[in-house]
Amino acid sequence: MNMITKTLTVSIGLVLLAAAASQARKQHTDYVNPLLGTATLWDKEDIGYTPTHRTWGAEVFPGASLPNAMVQLTPVTKFHSGSGYQYEDSVIQGFAHTSKGHWNLCNIPLLPATGTIDPKDYSSGFSHKNESAHPGYYQVYLDRYGVNAELTSTLRCAFHKYTFQNPKDEKLIADLATSNERVRNKGIHQESENVFSGFQQTGETMYFYAVSNHKIKGIETLTSPEKEVSVVNFADAPGALELQIGFSFVSVDNAKENLRKEMQGKRFSQVRNEATKTWEALLSKISVSGGTERQRGIFYSCLYRSFLWPALRSDANGDFVDRSGKVVNKGFRYYTDPSLWDDYRNKLVLLGMLSPTVSVDVIKSLIDKGENTGFIPTFFHGDHAAPYIAGTYLRGIRGYDVQAAYRLLLRNATVEGGPRPYITEYASKGWISEPDLEHPVVATKAKAAVTKTLEYAYDDYAVALLAKEQNDTDNYAMLMKRTSNYKNMFDPSTGFMRGRLENGDWVKNFDPEYPYYEYMYREANAWQGSFFAPHDVNGLVGLFPSKEDFGKKLDQLFTTPYTGPEADNLSGFIGQYCHGNQPDHSVPFLYCFVGEQSKSQDILNRIMDRFYDMGKDKLAYAGMDDAGEMSSWYVFNAIGIYPFSPADPNYIVSVPLFDKIDVKMGDKGGFTIVKKNSGSEISEIRYDNRKIDGYFVSHQELVRGKKLVIATQ
């Protein structure tokens, strides 16, 4: 080796060591960008069609929250628009205290101000140059009022810190008449020289108790024909204006107690640091090595996004308002419903894997609601509490009354009036009929009968798994027979799942490329809605003449250009495959069932590389995050395992983005995933040095805490 070669070798080695040391010094929270997903798409190449208006973005919020907290303290740039924050907007209307990423919440918006307040026009301009976000912290400078606003939070409390450029005539606008939902009632009251309290009633009633470090001169109400706001006026005082606010969905007294237990007496920096530590503890449950800086940034931002919903609704003392409207205390933390149509596919599996105690309480909450109403609730479509609860139970997570859950889910599956519309028709015919409409359009509302039939068949499978665990052989047999009902929607003449009329004939007006919100398919077209049978892929493949024919159909899915109409929640296409919405998120794995795994990996890699930091600002997802589902999809595929059938306690294996992944599974130890070589074709999978046949690894194996080695070529 000559001197030049030696010098180059040493230099390269030093660079690699420096890069590794820099990565090691970086905290997991440092990779998170809460603004990722707040931008939307306008480019035809990104969306898949030429938009006539703003498309749906990921609809996420950039503000301060702890994992699965009651409080999400976040800026609102526009009410009644997704999460309330859109990156392309230029004004802030308030800082709200709840958000989800759907068109609801945004409760109790507050905004610091000075001078004369116009109730119909008080929003402030801002610049992204003077804005920053970090897990548990948000900051922005409000140009109109000369205020630097900093926000942080605990589980049930918010901390506002406002530094006024001119610290005189400090005000706080409380727009309690506004949220993303219809406000039914409201109120605000000064309790003492440093305390005010109140409430806002929408679908729920949210109470607050606020303590200020500056004295309150009084609260006034300003009205105009269009608007009414309350303004809290503060006495002049040195230093930043700080507000510590406790919240409750039970009472002002409970909000006060939540504040006392979680925040009162703490400095802003202390609360912020505690929030960072909380997020660091969660995010560090998955540590990755290798990959690019960009991939690590997307990964940890997605992992962060996966743990913001469902949201806590019980107080520090355990009180909560149950589904019947009563204040009760049952010894567990009560949560909102998960976004079940979306996140049962992956996010709720991830929740159970990393935060099993939260998952247990979410299931207890669902059971409690079911015992109040007679049915376990669902969200939006299908009956997907069934695969969530079945999959959680079969993964060994206990601590809830599984017999009560099973009884309620069985009732869901057999009794009309619950979360399964047309269940009587489904049970008697084996499918749900659809009217034959002459001129259906995207927004046509009917039965979404194809999607319902396919999803009910899978939900039946999930309930059957619980029936087997409960030794209920009769209902197990009944449900398992119904799991094949998806086949009744298959039209062999077209190779698609197709709507059927009441007499059994096929819907005549059929275009497999045309999407519907609620006609034949739910937010999908025939291409996107025809491959869903995760419990019986071999049966699905068997509907075609051969595996080769099924593989060709998949090829057509990913290569037939989308030329359909504009649809708000469909964007981000690979052929007809739509990553911007959930119905076909498991389809890329189907190649593994016909001997073409490398094609599956090619699609997965294209999705991860293309659809998570899009647009001119690199801050857009291909479509809605749907309370963490799209984010969790990325997390699982980036580490090389995915809950293909979430009701089953196993994972399909793919090629991870990273060379090594260490996963801590709640309090049950952890496991390691190692990638060998850099190819897209899997040559061998070994767990604990034992070769695995096929592409699945069980949860029970992973719990043993050994090494999963994925070799590629």
XYZ file of C-alpha atoms in Angstrom:
713
model
C 0.000 0.000 0.000
C 1.562 3.362 -1.055
C 1.460 6.549 1.010
C -1.426 8.108 -0.986
C -3.548 4.980 -0.565
C -2.778 4.877 3.165
C -3.750 8.532 3.529
C -7.020 8.030 1.648
C -7.860 4.951 3.703
C -7.232 6.795 6.971
C -9.236 9.825 5.794
C -12.218 7.747 4.708
C -12.068 5.857 7.983
C -12.076 9.089 9.973
C -15.044 10.419 7.998
C -17.016 7.213 8.608
C -16.136 7.279 12.312
C -17.182 10.920 12.559
C -20.488 10.185 10.825
C -21.132 7.236 13.119
C -20.267 9.318 16.188
C -22.587 12.116 15.030
C -25.433 9.627 14.559
C -24.750 8.118 17.980
C -24.858 11.553 19.681
C -28.180 12.451 18.109
C -31.287 11.739 20.167
C -34.210 9.988 18.556
C -36.356 13.090 19.083
C -33.849 15.129 17.074
C -34.856 13.227 13.940
C -38.546 14.090 14.333
C -40.055 16.890 12.285
C -43.635 17.509 13.513
C -44.201 19.681 10.429
C -43.812 16.641 8.156
C -47.262 15.920 6.765
C -48.632 19.455 7.211
C -48.182 20.460 3.552
C -50.480 19.472 0.706
C -49.897 18.633 -2.940
C -50.707 20.631 -6.069
C -48.567 18.935 -8.722
C -50.335 16.481 -11.066
C -47.287 14.218 -11.015
C -47.548 13.930 -7.225
C -51.319 13.601 -6.966
C -52.208 11.520 -10.020
C -54.597 14.036 -11.600
C -54.867 17.798 -12.101
C -56.520 19.222 -8.964
C -59.196 21.901 -9.127
C -58.804 22.698 -5.416
C -56.540 21.861 -2.493
C -56.170 18.107 -2.132
C -56.291 16.407 1.226
C -52.880 16.280 2.817
C -51.778 14.064 5.662
C -53.967 16.370 7.794
C -51.640 16.267 10.800
C -50.933 18.901 13.445
C -47.485 20.292 14.333
C -48.150 21.336 17.937
C -47.146 20.059 21.373
C -48.503 16.774 22.734
C -47.391 13.780 24.739
C -48.094 10.251 23.484
C -51.839 9.525 23.443
C -52.498 12.614 25.565
C -55.696 14.499 26.305
C -54.096 17.774 25.213
C -52.775 18.511 21.716
C -51.735 22.168 21.852
C -51.427 23.285 18.262
C -51.777 26.287 15.947
C -54.900 26.622 13.822
C -54.506 28.338 10.464
C -57.984 27.468 9.232
C -60.931 25.933 11.042
C -62.991 23.169 9.393
C -59.998 22.082 7.350
C -58.423 18.798 8.383
C -56.339 19.120 11.528
C -56.742 22.908 11.382
C -53.152 23.584 10.264
C -52.101 23.830 6.625
C -48.487 24.650 5.845
C -49.380 26.847 2.854
C -51.543 29.140 4.998
C -50.117 32.451 6.188
C -52.155 33.308 9.295
C -52.779 31.753 12.702
C -56.261 32.069 14.166
C -55.524 30.539 17.546
C -53.819 27.816 19.527
C -56.300 24.975 20.075
C -55.979 22.231 22.663
C -57.235 19.142 20.827
C -56.559 17.755 17.363
C -56.752 14.440 15.591
C -56.027 14.847 11.916
C -59.661 14.663 10.893
C -62.333 17.334 10.527
C -63.202 17.592 14.205
C -61.909 18.819 17.577
C -59.707 21.968 17.710
C -61.260 22.882 21.059
C -60.742 26.084 23.075
C -58.628 28.227 20.728
C -56.615 30.981 22.436
C -54.464 33.715 20.876
C -52.272 36.380 22.524
C -52.850 39.921 21.265
C -52.406 43.625 21.923
C -54.307 46.780 21.050
C -57.877 47.005 19.803
C -59.438 43.638 18.964
C -61.778 43.240 16.003
C -63.851 40.102 16.761
C -64.328 39.295 13.086
C -60.666 39.777 12.126
C -58.018 39.111 14.736
C -55.775 36.426 13.200
C -52.049 37.075 12.917
C -49.682 36.578 10.036
C -46.587 34.451 10.583
C -43.549 33.171 8.721
C -42.173 29.666 8.655
C -38.757 31.278 9.141
C -39.913 32.186 12.635
C -41.555 28.861 13.428
C -40.160 25.677 14.963
C -41.538 22.372 16.177
C -40.146 19.535 18.274
C -41.860 16.644 20.063
C -43.663 18.289 22.978
C -42.874 21.846 21.879
C -44.029 24.406 19.310
C -42.911 28.005 18.702
C -44.003 30.753 16.337
C -43.696 34.527 16.117
C -47.016 36.348 15.605
C -46.235 39.275 13.323
C -49.425 41.237 13.926
C -48.989 41.452 17.686
C -45.223 41.192 18.053
C -45.458 38.092 20.225
C -43.161 35.085 20.337
C -45.422 32.211 21.340
C -44.012 29.030 22.861
C -46.160 26.022 23.729
C -45.576 22.809 25.641
C -47.813 20.329 27.446
C -48.349 17.411 29.787
C -50.977 14.680 29.472
C -53.857 16.923 30.544
C -52.376 20.425 30.733
C -51.039 23.147 28.454
C -48.296 25.693 29.096
C -48.390 28.902 27.019
C -45.437 31.280 27.160
C -45.868 34.611 25.346
C -42.980 37.063 25.041
C -44.387 40.418 23.895
C -42.158 42.807 21.970
C -44.046 45.606 23.722
C -45.089 44.131 27.099
C -48.002 46.464 27.673
C -51.701 46.003 27.013
C -51.324 42.218 26.982
C -54.488 40.377 25.991
C -55.659 36.851 25.345
C -58.422 36.189 22.810
C -60.581 33.195 23.761
C -62.716 32.281 20.742
C -64.913 29.761 22.509
C -67.609 30.043 19.836
C -65.313 28.337 17.322
C -63.944 24.832 16.864
C -63.898 22.281 14.060
C -67.264 21.107 15.388
C -70.513 22.928 16.102
C -70.291 24.738 19.428
C -73.453 24.183 21.452
C -72.531 26.138 24.578
C -69.599 27.955 26.115
C -68.544 30.028 29.081
C -65.598 31.861 30.645
C -65.279 33.252 34.170
C -62.628 35.105 36.177
C -62.149 33.301 39.471
C -59.448 35.477 41.052
C -56.792 38.017 40.111
C -54.688 35.281 38.481
C -57.215 32.608 37.538
C -59.924 32.197 34.912
C -61.917 29.102 33.963
C -64.595 27.985 31.557
C -65.814 25.366 29.121
C -66.675 24.669 25.505
C -69.398 22.189 24.576
C -69.338 20.457 21.204
C -69.934 16.704 20.987
C -68.125 16.581 24.322
C -67.736 19.291 26.953
C -64.148 20.341 27.603
C -63.471 22.326 30.786
C -60.427 24.433 31.602
C -58.789 26.063 34.627
C -56.079 28.629 33.789
C -53.492 30.223 36.088
C -51.606 33.303 34.881
C -48.361 34.741 36.227
C -49.697 38.243 35.401
C -52.722 39.707 37.124
C -56.022 39.771 35.242
C -57.680 43.173 34.926
C -60.893 41.673 33.622
C -62.633 39.698 30.893
C -64.763 41.382 28.245
C -66.977 40.056 25.478
C -66.658 41.557 21.996
C -69.337 40.964 19.394
C -69.983 41.625 15.754
C -72.736 40.346 13.450
C -70.429 37.482 12.423
C -68.493 36.702 15.584
C -68.286 36.775 19.368
C -65.030 36.428 21.300
C -63.934 36.858 24.898
C -60.819 38.885 25.709
C -58.808 38.451 28.895
C -56.996 41.690 29.752
C -53.821 41.528 31.827
C -52.145 44.149 33.995
C -48.733 45.381 32.883
C -45.968 43.244 34.339
C -42.335 42.455 33.517
C -41.310 39.254 31.763
C -43.178 36.842 29.546
C -46.856 36.134 30.096
C -47.216 32.506 31.179
C -50.435 30.529 31.318
C -50.713 27.090 32.883
C -54.024 25.499 31.927
C -55.532 22.263 33.171
C -58.224 20.497 31.151
C -60.900 17.923 31.863
C -63.918 16.452 30.136
C -65.597 16.080 33.540
C -65.520 19.429 35.371
C -63.620 22.636 36.121
C -62.704 21.193 39.525
C -61.094 18.178 37.844
C -59.278 20.477 35.413
C -57.907 22.360 38.438
C -56.818 19.106 40.055
C -55.169 17.904 36.822
C -53.208 21.152 36.724
C -52.135 20.808 40.346
C -50.902 17.239 39.856
C -49.170 17.613 36.489
C -47.859 21.131 36.045
C -48.386 23.729 38.751
C -45.155 25.073 40.204
C -43.043 23.931 37.256
C -41.102 26.206 34.930
C -41.759 26.210 31.193
C -38.313 24.753 30.475
C -38.931 21.966 32.980
C -42.239 20.952 31.381
C -40.678 21.093 27.920
C -37.709 18.953 28.976
C -40.028 16.407 30.585
C -42.021 16.225 27.334
C -38.827 15.613 25.356
C -37.784 12.863 27.774
C -41.177 11.199 27.495
C -40.952 11.138 23.713
C -37.325 10.016 23.796
C -38.276 7.061 26.003
C -40.949 5.993 23.522
C -39.023 6.613 20.295
C -35.929 4.834 21.653
C -37.938 1.606 21.784
C -36.919 1.239 18.143
C -33.257 2.053 17.449
C -31.986 1.825 13.889
C -28.487 1.689 12.442
C -27.602 2.392 8.840
C -29.837 3.951 6.250
C -29.599 7.575 5.195
C -30.194 10.698 7.248
C -33.363 11.280 5.221
C -34.655 7.765 5.929
C -34.008 8.151 9.657
C -35.786 11.496 9.641
C -38.869 10.081 7.930
C -38.774 6.974 10.122
C -38.752 8.721 13.492
C -41.220 11.359 12.315
C -43.558 8.511 11.324
C -42.963 6.693 14.605
C -43.840 9.919 16.444
C -47.012 10.374 14.372
C -48.078 6.814 15.218
C -48.565 7.642 18.904
C -50.791 10.727 18.956
C -54.182 8.990 18.751
C -56.333 7.623 20.398
C -56.421 10.378 23.002
C -56.827 10.215 26.770
C -60.185 11.280 28.186
C -59.946 10.353 31.884
C -58.583 12.653 34.571
C -55.654 12.176 36.927
C -58.078 10.909 39.589
C -59.554 8.372 37.131
C -62.869 10.141 36.482
C -64.350 10.113 32.980
C -67.677 10.593 31.240
C -68.895 7.276 29.865
C -70.906 6.709 26.707
C -74.183 7.106 28.630
C -73.130 10.555 29.882
C -72.412 9.530 33.474
C -69.293 10.501 35.404
C -67.685 7.223 36.499
C -64.347 5.976 37.804
C -63.410 2.399 36.935
C -59.710 2.295 37.675
C -58.322 2.508 34.134
C -57.414 5.260 31.707
C -60.284 5.990 29.362
C -59.501 6.771 25.700
C -61.292 7.993 22.606
C -62.179 5.444 19.938
C -59.278 4.542 17.670
C -59.615 5.444 14.006
C -60.497 1.814 13.451
C -61.185 1.667 9.705
C -57.701 2.960 9.124
C -55.409 2.040 11.958
C -56.458 -1.526 12.763
C -54.298 -2.437 9.774
C -51.017 -1.558 11.483
C -51.019 1.333 13.997
C -52.917 -0.505 16.715
C -50.550 -3.463 16.340
C -47.632 -1.065 16.809
C -49.376 0.448 19.841
C -49.677 -2.980 21.441
C -46.080 -3.797 20.602
C -44.512 -0.675 22.106
C -47.150 0.613 24.570
C -49.141 -2.459 25.666
C -50.532 -0.776 28.802
C -52.099 1.935 26.638
C -53.510 -0.687 24.277
C -55.055 -2.562 27.209
C -56.802 0.605 28.396
C -57.995 1.414 24.870
C -59.610 -2.033 24.711
C -61.120 -1.559 28.181
C -62.546 1.738 26.918
C -64.088 0.024 23.880
C -65.611 -2.663 26.083
C -67.015 -0.040 28.455
C -68.645 1.780 25.538
C -70.017 -1.501 24.254
C -71.542 -2.351 27.606
C -73.280 1.045 27.585
C -74.624 0.798 24.028
C -74.884 -2.937 23.346
C -72.224 -2.881 20.614
C -68.501 -2.336 20.573
C -68.043 0.857 18.540
C -66.381 1.062 15.193
C -65.094 4.021 13.237
C -66.353 4.997 9.791
C -66.740 1.570 8.167
C -66.432 -2.127 8.862
C -66.240 -3.674 12.315
C -62.518 -3.503 12.900
C -62.442 -3.517 16.669
C -62.693 -7.260 15.965
C -59.243 -7.740 14.365
C -57.751 -5.220 16.810
C -58.953 -7.058 19.913
C -58.409 -10.548 18.473
C -54.898 -9.695 17.299
C -54.015 -8.089 20.626
C -55.273 -11.095 22.573
C -53.472 -13.608 20.361
C -50.256 -11.626 20.773
C -50.471 -12.373 24.472
C -51.512 -8.936 25.719
C -53.922 -9.357 28.608
C -55.511 -7.215 31.347
C -59.062 -6.762 29.992
C -62.215 -8.898 30.026
C -61.836 -10.812 26.775
C -65.069 -12.735 27.371
C -67.012 -9.454 27.567
C -65.241 -8.250 24.421
C -66.094 -11.482 22.608
C -69.776 -11.349 23.595
C -70.055 -7.796 22.290
C -68.168 -8.533 19.058
C -70.364 -11.566 18.442
C -73.377 -9.308 18.900
C -71.832 -6.862 16.404
C -71.546 -9.727 13.924
C -75.096 -11.025 14.298
C -77.473 -8.255 15.380
C -78.826 -5.477 13.160
C -78.565 -1.921 14.468
C -74.923 -1.946 15.448
C -71.736 -1.127 13.550
C -72.521 -3.578 10.723
C -75.299 -2.168 8.530
C -77.122 -4.796 6.407
C -75.795 -7.608 8.589
C -79.084 -9.505 8.199
C -78.801 -9.462 4.407
C -75.128 -10.382 4.629
C -75.839 -13.330 6.930
C -78.719 -14.684 4.864
C -77.331 -14.175 1.345
C -73.600 -14.279 1.977
C -73.239 -10.856 0.397
C -74.745 -7.364 0.435
C -76.621 -6.103 -2.607
C -76.214 -2.756 -4.337
C -78.698 -0.755 -6.442
C -77.940 -0.476 -10.143
C -77.660 3.286 -10.576
C -77.734 4.789 -14.055
C -75.305 7.669 -13.512
C -73.280 7.151 -10.329
C -70.586 9.726 -9.531
C -67.703 9.815 -7.060
C -69.863 11.264 -4.290
C -72.782 8.860 -4.811
C -73.941 7.382 -1.521
C -75.351 3.882 -1.458
C -74.320 0.723 0.433
C -70.610 0.383 -0.456
C -71.666 -3.247 -0.612
C -68.522 -4.772 -2.114
C -66.279 -3.253 0.515
C -68.703 -4.154 3.310
C -68.942 -7.769 2.204
C -65.159 -8.152 1.978
C -64.535 -6.413 5.280
C -67.293 -8.249 7.137
C -65.788 -11.533 5.959
C -62.463 -10.543 7.473
C -64.092 -9.278 10.665
C -65.921 -12.622 10.894
C -62.537 -14.315 10.750
C -61.270 -12.167 13.620
C -64.314 -12.918 15.788
C -63.944 -16.609 14.902
C -60.403 -16.562 16.290
C -61.798 -15.306 19.592
C -64.610 -17.876 19.437
C -61.984 -20.596 19.159
C -60.146 -19.197 22.173
C -63.424 -19.223 24.116
C -64.206 -22.803 23.017
C -67.432 -21.610 21.362
C -67.405 -24.265 18.639
C -70.848 -23.541 17.189
C -70.224 -19.855 16.584
C -66.694 -20.610 15.435
C -68.092 -22.860 12.708
C -70.757 -20.309 11.745
C -68.267 -17.454 11.512
C -65.612 -19.444 9.658
C -68.198 -20.411 7.053
C -68.924 -16.710 6.527
C -65.236 -15.861 6.055
C -65.538 -17.077 2.450
C -68.297 -14.594 1.651
C -65.798 -12.320 -0.077
C -65.794 -14.832 -2.947
C -69.458 -14.048 -3.633
C -68.431 -10.623 -4.939
C -65.933 -11.959 -7.472
C -66.897 -11.630 -11.109
C -64.692 -14.076 -13.092
C -65.600 -12.386 -16.375
C -63.799 -9.209 -15.304
C -61.424 -10.474 -12.623
C -62.761 -7.896 -10.135
C -64.905 -7.801 -7.039
C -68.105 -6.306 -8.408
C -71.426 -5.089 -7.034
C -74.425 -7.399 -7.205
C -78.085 -6.503 -7.473
C -80.681 -7.809 -5.068
C -81.535 -10.631 -7.481
C -77.886 -11.670 -7.688
C -77.089 -10.162 -11.100
C -73.984 -8.032 -11.488
C -74.247 -4.250 -11.372
C -74.355 -3.319 -15.046
C -72.848 0.167 -14.945
C -69.345 -1.028 -14.096
C -66.047 0.757 -14.712
C -63.175 -0.725 -12.661
C -61.191 2.527 -12.866
C -63.911 4.811 -11.530
C -63.728 5.484 -7.752
C -66.627 5.973 -5.380
C -66.906 7.187 -1.838
C -69.816 4.910 -1.008
C -71.084 3.006 -4.031
C -69.924 -0.595 -4.414
C -66.605 0.451 -2.857
C -65.667 2.616 0.101
C -63.237 5.311 -1.044
C -61.837 3.140 -3.818
C -62.376 1.776 -7.287
C -62.517 -1.878 -8.320
C -58.753 -2.084 -8.737
C -58.154 -0.886 -5.199
C -61.063 -2.796 -3.675
C -60.628 -6.253 -5.218
C -57.609 -7.705 -3.407
C -58.745 -7.683 0.226
C -58.818 -11.146 1.814
C -55.827 -11.122 4.197
C -57.181 -14.162 6.043
C -57.418 -16.295 2.885
C -54.947 -15.192 0.231
C -54.711 -18.682 -1.223
C -58.485 -18.639 -1.654
C -58.261 -15.234 -3.325
C -55.559 -16.464 -5.698
C -57.659 -19.548 -6.377
C -60.385 -17.383 -7.911
C -58.069 -16.957 -10.905
C -57.160 -19.719 -13.385
C -53.605 -19.910 -12.027
C -51.041 -18.182 -9.823
C -49.528 -16.777 -12.990
C -52.822 -15.162 -13.913
C -53.144 -13.666 -10.449
C -49.594 -12.302 -10.748
C -50.475 -10.751 -14.096
C -53.501 -9.084 -12.498
C -51.200 -7.585 -9.856
C -48.868 -6.395 -12.618
C -51.813 -4.655 -14.255
C -52.770 -3.023 -10.949
C -49.355 -1.401 -10.651
C -48.961 -0.480 -14.327
C -52.422 0.607 -15.519
C -52.356 4.418 -15.315
C -54.927 6.118 -13.124
C -57.088 8.249 -15.392
C -60.131 8.479 -13.167
C -61.766 11.640 -11.847
C -60.541 13.887 -9.067
C -61.312 12.412 -5.640
C -60.292 14.248 -2.493
C -58.945 11.252 -0.617
C -57.316 9.425 -3.532
C -53.795 10.539 -4.418
C -50.329 9.093 -4.752
C -50.590 6.401 -7.415
C -48.430 3.584 -8.733
C -50.611 2.574 -11.645
C -54.032 2.051 -10.091
C -52.555 1.360 -6.639
C -53.339 4.317 -4.377
C -51.074 4.837 -1.379
C -52.849 8.025 -0.325
C -55.759 5.996 1.065
C -55.914 2.783 3.071
C -57.984 0.131 1.200
C -55.101 -1.424 -0.754
C -52.210 -0.919 1.702
C -51.612 -4.665 2.049
C -51.703 -5.396 -1.679
C -47.949 -4.986 -2.434
C -47.261 -8.093 -0.335
C -49.461 -10.319 -2.491
C -46.598 -11.018 -4.890
C -45.025 -13.060 -2.072
C -47.893 -15.552 -2.360
C -47.230 -16.250 -6.037
C -43.454 -16.661 -5.900
C -42.477 -13.107 -6.904
C -41.248 -11.549 -3.641
C -38.762 -9.244 -5.364
C -41.650 -7.499 -7.150
C -43.262 -6.919 -3.776
C -40.055 -5.402 -2.452
C -39.698 -3.176 -5.485
C -43.159 -1.710 -4.839
C -42.483 -1.295 -1.107
C -39.223 0.526 -1.809
C -40.886 2.828 -4.335
C -43.619 3.694 -1.842
C -41.204 4.455 1.003
C -38.958 6.500 -1.237
C -41.717 8.447 -2.994
C -44.718 9.138 -0.804
C -43.586 10.448 2.577
C -41.735 13.714 1.982
C -43.339 15.056 -1.167
C -43.928 18.501 -2.624
C -41.772 21.586 -2.957
C -41.175 21.822 0.794
C -40.695 18.059 1.234
C -43.376 18.173 3.951
C -46.304 16.346 2.289
C -47.556 12.785 2.485
C -49.262 11.218 -0.522
C -52.561 11.327 1.359
C -54.188 11.315 4.779
C -52.240 9.957 7.708
C -55.582 8.932 9.240
C -54.516 9.168 12.876
C -51.197 7.412 12.268
C -52.049 4.603 9.833
C -49.884 5.831 6.961
C -47.080 6.619 9.378
C -47.254 3.161 10.954
C -47.222 1.584 7.489
C -43.834 3.221 6.935
C -42.518 2.260 10.385
C -43.258 -1.431 9.934
C -41.981 -1.670 6.380
C -38.853 0.301 7.189
C -37.904 -2.289 9.827
C -38.858 -5.272 7.645
C -41.993 -6.727 9.288
C -45.658 -5.934 8.673
C -48.943 -7.210 10.207
C -50.368 -8.413 6.908
C -53.390 -9.902 8.696
C -53.547 -7.908 11.932
C -55.942 -10.375 13.574
C -53.254 -13.056 13.277
C -50.230 -12.926 15.607
C -47.600 -12.933 12.890
C -45.822 -10.594 10.490
C -44.816 -10.819 6.860
C -41.099 -10.216 6.374
C -39.636 -7.796 3.841
C -36.257 -6.148 3.309
C -35.728 -3.373 5.882
C -34.303 0.026 5.026
C -31.816 -0.202 7.869
C -28.906 -2.552 8.510
C -29.855 -3.247 12.115
C -32.974 -2.573 14.164
C -33.347 -3.105 17.907
C -36.939 -3.245 19.138
C -38.038 -3.104 22.787
C -41.486 -4.646 23.173
C -43.135 -2.891 26.098
C -41.988 -4.650 29.258
C -41.343 -8.009 27.541
C -37.803 -7.497 26.353
C -37.121 -7.053 22.661
C -35.657 -8.459 19.487
C -33.175 -7.500 16.791
C -33.538 -7.422 13.019
C -30.408 -7.616 10.874
C -30.248 -7.080 7.121
C -27.552 -8.924 5.182
C -26.507 -7.493 1.823
C -28.364 -4.783 -0.088
C -30.512 -6.638 -2.604
C -34.296 -6.588 -2.960
C -34.724 -10.354 -3.236
C -34.822 -12.299 0.024
C -32.595 -15.353 -0.161
C -33.048 -16.584 3.405
C -34.799 -15.672 6.652
C -33.447 -17.004 9.942
C -34.709 -16.456 13.468
C -32.461 -17.489 16.342
C -30.279 -19.115 13.684
C -33.191 -21.315 12.568
C -34.298 -21.105 8.957
C -37.870 -19.902 8.431
C -39.849 -21.371 5.569
C -41.911 -18.793 3.717
C -42.099 -15.122 4.654
C -43.861 -15.038 8.043
C -42.484 -14.778 11.563
C -44.747 -15.160 14.580
C -45.170 -12.676 17.399
C -44.497 -15.474 19.866
C -41.099 -15.996 18.237
C -40.231 -12.304 18.392
C -41.167 -12.138 22.081
C -38.373 -14.647 22.729
C -35.996 -11.769 22.101
C -33.676 -13.333 19.547
C -32.253 -12.153 16.226
C -34.179 -12.070 12.945
C -31.702 -12.140 10.053
C -32.967 -11.210 6.592
C -30.445 -12.147 3.898
C -30.820 -10.661 0.423
C -29.272 -11.030 -2.987
